[in-house]
GROMACS .gro file of C-alpha atoms in nm:
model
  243
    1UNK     CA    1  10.981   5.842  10.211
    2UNK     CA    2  10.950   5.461  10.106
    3UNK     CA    3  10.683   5.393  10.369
    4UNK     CA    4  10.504   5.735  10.219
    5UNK     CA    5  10.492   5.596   9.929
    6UNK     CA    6  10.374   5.285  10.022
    7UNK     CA    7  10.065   5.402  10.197
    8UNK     CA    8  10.005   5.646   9.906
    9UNK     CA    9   9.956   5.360   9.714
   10UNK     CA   10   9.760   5.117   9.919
   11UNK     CA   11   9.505   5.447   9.917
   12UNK     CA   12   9.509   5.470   9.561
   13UNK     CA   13   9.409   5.091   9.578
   14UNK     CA   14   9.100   5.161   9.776
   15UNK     CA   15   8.997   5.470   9.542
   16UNK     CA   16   9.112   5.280   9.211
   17UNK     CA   17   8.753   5.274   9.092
   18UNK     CA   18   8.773   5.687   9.130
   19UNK     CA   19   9.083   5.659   8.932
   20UNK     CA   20   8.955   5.480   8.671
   21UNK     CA   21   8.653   5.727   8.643
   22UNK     CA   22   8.886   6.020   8.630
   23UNK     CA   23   9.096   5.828   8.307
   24UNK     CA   24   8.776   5.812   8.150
   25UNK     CA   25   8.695   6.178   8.226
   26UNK     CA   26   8.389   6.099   8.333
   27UNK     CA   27   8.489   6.184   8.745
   28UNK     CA   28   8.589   6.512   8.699
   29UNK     CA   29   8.252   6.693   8.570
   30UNK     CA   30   8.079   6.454   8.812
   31UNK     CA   31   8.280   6.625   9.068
   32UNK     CA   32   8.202   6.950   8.996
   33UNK     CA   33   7.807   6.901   9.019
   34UNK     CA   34   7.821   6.704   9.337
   35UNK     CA   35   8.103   6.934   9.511
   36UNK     CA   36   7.934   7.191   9.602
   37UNK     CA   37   7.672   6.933   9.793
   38UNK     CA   38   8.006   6.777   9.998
   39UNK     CA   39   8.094   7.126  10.066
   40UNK     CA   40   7.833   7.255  10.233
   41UNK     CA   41   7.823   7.008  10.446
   42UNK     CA   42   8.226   6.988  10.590
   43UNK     CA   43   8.142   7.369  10.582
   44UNK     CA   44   7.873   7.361  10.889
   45UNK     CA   45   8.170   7.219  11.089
   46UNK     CA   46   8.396   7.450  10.982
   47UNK     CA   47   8.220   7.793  10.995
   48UNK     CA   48   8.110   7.692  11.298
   49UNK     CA   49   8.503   7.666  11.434
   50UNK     CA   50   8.605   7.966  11.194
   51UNK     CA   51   8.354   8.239  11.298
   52UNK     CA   52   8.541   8.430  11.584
   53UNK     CA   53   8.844   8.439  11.335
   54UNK     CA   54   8.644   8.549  11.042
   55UNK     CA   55   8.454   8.830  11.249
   56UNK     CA   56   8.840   8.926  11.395
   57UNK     CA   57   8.914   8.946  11.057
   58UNK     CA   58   8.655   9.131  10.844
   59UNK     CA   59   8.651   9.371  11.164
   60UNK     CA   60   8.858   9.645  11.011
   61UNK     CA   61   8.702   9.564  10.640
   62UNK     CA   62   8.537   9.941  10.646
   63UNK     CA   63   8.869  10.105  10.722
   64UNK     CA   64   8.982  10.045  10.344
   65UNK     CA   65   8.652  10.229  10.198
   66UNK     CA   66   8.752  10.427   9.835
   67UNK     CA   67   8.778  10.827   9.789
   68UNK     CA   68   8.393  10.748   9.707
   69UNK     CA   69   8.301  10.656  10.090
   70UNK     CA   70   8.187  10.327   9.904
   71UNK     CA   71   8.373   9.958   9.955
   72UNK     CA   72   8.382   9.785   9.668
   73UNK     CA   73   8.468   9.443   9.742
   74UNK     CA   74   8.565   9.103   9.505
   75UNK     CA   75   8.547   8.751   9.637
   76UNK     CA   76   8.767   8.479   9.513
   77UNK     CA   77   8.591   8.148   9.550
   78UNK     CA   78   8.285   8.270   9.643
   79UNK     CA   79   8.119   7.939   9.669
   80UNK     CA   80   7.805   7.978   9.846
   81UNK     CA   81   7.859   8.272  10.003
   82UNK     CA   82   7.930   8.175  10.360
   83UNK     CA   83   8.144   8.466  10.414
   84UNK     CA   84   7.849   8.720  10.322
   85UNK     CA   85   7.770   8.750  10.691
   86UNK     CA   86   8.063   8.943  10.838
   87UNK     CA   87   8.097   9.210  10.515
   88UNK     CA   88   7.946   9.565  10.600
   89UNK     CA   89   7.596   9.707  10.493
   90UNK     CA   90   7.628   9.858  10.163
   91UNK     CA   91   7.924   9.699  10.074
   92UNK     CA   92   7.900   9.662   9.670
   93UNK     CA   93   8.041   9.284   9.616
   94UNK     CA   94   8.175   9.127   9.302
   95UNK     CA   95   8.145   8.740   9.320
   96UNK     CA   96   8.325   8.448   9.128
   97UNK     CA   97   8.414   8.083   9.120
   98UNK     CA   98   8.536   7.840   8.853
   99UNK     CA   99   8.202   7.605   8.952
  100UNK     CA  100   7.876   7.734   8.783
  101UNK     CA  101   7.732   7.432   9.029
  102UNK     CA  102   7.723   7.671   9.312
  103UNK     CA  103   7.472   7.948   9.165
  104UNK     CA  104   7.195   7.767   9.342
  105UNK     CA  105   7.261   7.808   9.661
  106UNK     CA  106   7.502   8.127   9.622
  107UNK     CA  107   7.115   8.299   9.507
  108UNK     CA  108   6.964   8.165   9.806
  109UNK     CA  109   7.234   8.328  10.058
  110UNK     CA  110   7.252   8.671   9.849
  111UNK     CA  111   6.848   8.712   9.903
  112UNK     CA  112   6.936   8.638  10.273
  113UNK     CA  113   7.201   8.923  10.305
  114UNK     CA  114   7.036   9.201  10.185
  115UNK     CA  115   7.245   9.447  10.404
  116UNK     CA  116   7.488   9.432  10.080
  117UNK     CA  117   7.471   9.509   9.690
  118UNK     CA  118   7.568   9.226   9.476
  119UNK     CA  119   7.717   9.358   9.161
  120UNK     CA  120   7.818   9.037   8.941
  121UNK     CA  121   7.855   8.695   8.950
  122UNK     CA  122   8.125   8.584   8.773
  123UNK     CA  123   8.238   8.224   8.691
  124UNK     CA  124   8.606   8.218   8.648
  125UNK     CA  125   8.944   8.120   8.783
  126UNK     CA  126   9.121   8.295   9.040
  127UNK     CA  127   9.444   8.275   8.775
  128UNK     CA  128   9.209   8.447   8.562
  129UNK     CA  129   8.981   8.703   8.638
  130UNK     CA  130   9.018   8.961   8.323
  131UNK     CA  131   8.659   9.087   8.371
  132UNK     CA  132   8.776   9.271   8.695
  133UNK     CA  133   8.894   9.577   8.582
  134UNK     CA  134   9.267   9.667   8.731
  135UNK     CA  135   9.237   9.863   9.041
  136UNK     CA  136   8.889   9.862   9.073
  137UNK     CA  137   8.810   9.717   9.408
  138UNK     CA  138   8.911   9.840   9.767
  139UNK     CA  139   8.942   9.465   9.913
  140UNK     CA  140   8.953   9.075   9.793
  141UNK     CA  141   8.859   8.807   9.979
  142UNK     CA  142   8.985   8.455   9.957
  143UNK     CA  143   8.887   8.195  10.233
  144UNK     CA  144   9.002   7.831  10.193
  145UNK     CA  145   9.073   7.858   9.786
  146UNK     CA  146   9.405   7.914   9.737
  147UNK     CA  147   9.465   7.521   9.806
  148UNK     CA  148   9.243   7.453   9.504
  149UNK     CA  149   9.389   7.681   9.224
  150UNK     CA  150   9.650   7.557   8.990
  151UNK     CA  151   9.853   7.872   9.056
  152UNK     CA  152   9.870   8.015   9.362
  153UNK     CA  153  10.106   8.298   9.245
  154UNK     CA  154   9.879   8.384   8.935
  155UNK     CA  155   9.610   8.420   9.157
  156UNK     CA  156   9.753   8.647   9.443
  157UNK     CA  157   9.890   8.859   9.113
  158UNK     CA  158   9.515   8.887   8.963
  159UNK     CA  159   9.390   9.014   9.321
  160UNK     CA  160   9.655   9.248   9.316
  161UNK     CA  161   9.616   9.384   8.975
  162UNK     CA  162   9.223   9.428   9.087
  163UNK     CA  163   9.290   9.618   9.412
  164UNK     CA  164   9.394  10.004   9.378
  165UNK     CA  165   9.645  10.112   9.572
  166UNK     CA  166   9.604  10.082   9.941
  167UNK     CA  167   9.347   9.853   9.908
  168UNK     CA  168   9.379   9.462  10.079
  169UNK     CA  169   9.362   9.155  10.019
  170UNK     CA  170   9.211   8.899  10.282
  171UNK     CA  171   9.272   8.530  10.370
  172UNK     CA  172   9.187   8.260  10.606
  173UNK     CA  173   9.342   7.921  10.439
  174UNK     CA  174   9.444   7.561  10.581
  175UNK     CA  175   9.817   7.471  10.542
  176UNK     CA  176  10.073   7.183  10.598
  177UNK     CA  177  10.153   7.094  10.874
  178UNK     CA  178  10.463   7.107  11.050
  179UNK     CA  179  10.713   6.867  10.896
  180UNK     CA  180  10.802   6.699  11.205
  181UNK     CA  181  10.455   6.589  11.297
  182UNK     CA  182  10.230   6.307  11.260
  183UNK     CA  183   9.967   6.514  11.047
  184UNK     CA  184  10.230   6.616  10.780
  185UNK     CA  185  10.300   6.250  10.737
  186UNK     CA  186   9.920   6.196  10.732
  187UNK     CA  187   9.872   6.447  10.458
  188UNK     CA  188  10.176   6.365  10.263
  189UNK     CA  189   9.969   6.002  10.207
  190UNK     CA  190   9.667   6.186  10.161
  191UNK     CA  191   9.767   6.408   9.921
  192UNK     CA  192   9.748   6.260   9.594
  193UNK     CA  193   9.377   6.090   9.653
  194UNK     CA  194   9.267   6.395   9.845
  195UNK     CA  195   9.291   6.615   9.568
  196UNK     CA  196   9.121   6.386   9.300
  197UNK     CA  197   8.828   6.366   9.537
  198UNK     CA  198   8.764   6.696   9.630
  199UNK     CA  199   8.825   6.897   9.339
  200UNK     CA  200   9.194   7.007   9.377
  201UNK     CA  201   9.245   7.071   9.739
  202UNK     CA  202   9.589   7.056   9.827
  203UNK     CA  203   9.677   6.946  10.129
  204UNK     CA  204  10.071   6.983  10.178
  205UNK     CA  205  10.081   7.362  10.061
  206UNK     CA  206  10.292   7.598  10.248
  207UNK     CA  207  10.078   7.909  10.131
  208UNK     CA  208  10.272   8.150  10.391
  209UNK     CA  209  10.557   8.155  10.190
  210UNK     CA  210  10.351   8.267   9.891
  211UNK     CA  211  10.208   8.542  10.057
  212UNK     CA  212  10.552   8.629  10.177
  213UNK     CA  213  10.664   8.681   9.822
  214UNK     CA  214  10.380   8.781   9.693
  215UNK     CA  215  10.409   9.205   9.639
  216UNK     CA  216  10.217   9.350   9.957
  217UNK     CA  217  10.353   9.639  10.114
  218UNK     CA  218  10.200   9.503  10.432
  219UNK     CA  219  10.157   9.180  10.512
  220UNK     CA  220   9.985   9.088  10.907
  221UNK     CA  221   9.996   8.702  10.913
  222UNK     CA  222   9.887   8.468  11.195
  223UNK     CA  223   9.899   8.098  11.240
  224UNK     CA  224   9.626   7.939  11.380
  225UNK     CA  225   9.443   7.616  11.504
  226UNK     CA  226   9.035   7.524  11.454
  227UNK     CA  227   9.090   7.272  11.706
  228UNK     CA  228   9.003   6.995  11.465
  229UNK     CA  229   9.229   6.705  11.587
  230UNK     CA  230   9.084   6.457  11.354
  231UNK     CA  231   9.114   6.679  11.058
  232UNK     CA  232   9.377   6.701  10.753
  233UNK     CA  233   9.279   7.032  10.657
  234UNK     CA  234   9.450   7.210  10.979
  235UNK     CA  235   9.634   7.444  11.088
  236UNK     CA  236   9.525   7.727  10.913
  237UNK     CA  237   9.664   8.086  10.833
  238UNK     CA  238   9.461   8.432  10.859
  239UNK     CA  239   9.493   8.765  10.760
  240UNK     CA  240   9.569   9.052  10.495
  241UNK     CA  241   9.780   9.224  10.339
  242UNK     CA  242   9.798   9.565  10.195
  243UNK     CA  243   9.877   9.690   9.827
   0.00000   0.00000   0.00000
């Protein structure tokens, strides 16, 4: 703990300038606009490593279609749109994210998949999405956002509240580490700095046990490694569960 501590501080050191900015409240909106930039960038890496999983995952996407034959589908931290790929033709999507920053480049990918029907952009928190009527969509999709909200428990209640009944909710997020290991101690110093600098990604959250208690009446969970050695964000979870 004291050497934790320690380092946590020596890397607050180095990013004291950041610090300062973020005091001021000048880092924070700065952030935001310049986010989306750094993200698309890890995210090459990272798709690239994710794809077979994602593609496992979204396989069985048409299986939770409504009475109407139609899916209607909301994503959670829609970003860019990176996960538009692997989603069904005609599948009617709902998109929103808390940074208006990423409407740029979220147009340019929705003009690229037009095998689906984009329905509304929405910028809001997962914590918060009151615009979605309750039980309105057949699935929600959340891929590597439930690090960044404030609540993760808020948020796994709004996607519930938007999914009717027998609908599901998706994921693919990274997660601590095992306690034991070098990485967990890596991330533990981390921690603190990586979330000022990339916009509230937490590093040391154990999101399995919030799905766990989270109200599905199905839940298929699997642990899983992107082979990213060098990497805090790793391992990851994937899967869904069912309202």
């Amino acid at each position: 703990g004291a050497s934790v501590l320690l380092l946590r501080a020596c890397l607050a050191l180095l990013a004291s300038p950041i610090y300062l900015l973020s005091f001021l409240g000048i880092w924070e909106p700065f952030c935001k606009k310049i986010f989306p930039f750094i993200l698309e960038k890890i995210s090459v890496f990272h798709d690239r490593k994710s794809k077979q999983h994602k593609q496992e995952l979204f396989r069985n996407l048409p299986d939770f279609r409504g009475p109407s034959g139609e899916l209607r589908l909301l994503e959670i931290g829609t970003g860019s749109g990176s996960n538009f790929q692997f989603y069904p033709a005609g599948c009617r999507v709902t998109c929103s994210d808390i940074n208006p920053s990423f409407q740029q480049s979220l147009a340019k990918n929705m003009k690229k998949n037009e095998h689906l029907h984009f329905e509304r952009v929405l910028v809001a928190a997962g914590e918060d999405l009151g615009q979605v009527p309750s039980g309105s969509v057949d699935a929600v999709v959340c891929t590597l956002v439930l690090c960044s909200v404030r609540s993760v428990g808020r948020t796994l209640g709004e996607a519930l509240r938007g999914l009717r009944p027998g609908g599901a909710f998706y994921f693919l997020e990274h997660v601590a580490a095992e306690r034991s290991s070098w990485r967990y101690f890596w991330q533990q110093i981390c921690n603190p700095t990586w979330k000022l600098i990339f916009a509230g990604c937490c590093l040391t959250r154990e999101l399995w046990k919030d799905l766990e208690e989270a109200k599905f009446s199905e839940l298929k969970i699997k642990h899983i490694s992107l082979a990213t050695p060098w990497m805090l964000i790793e391992p990851h979870i994937v899967g869904y569960g069912v309202k």
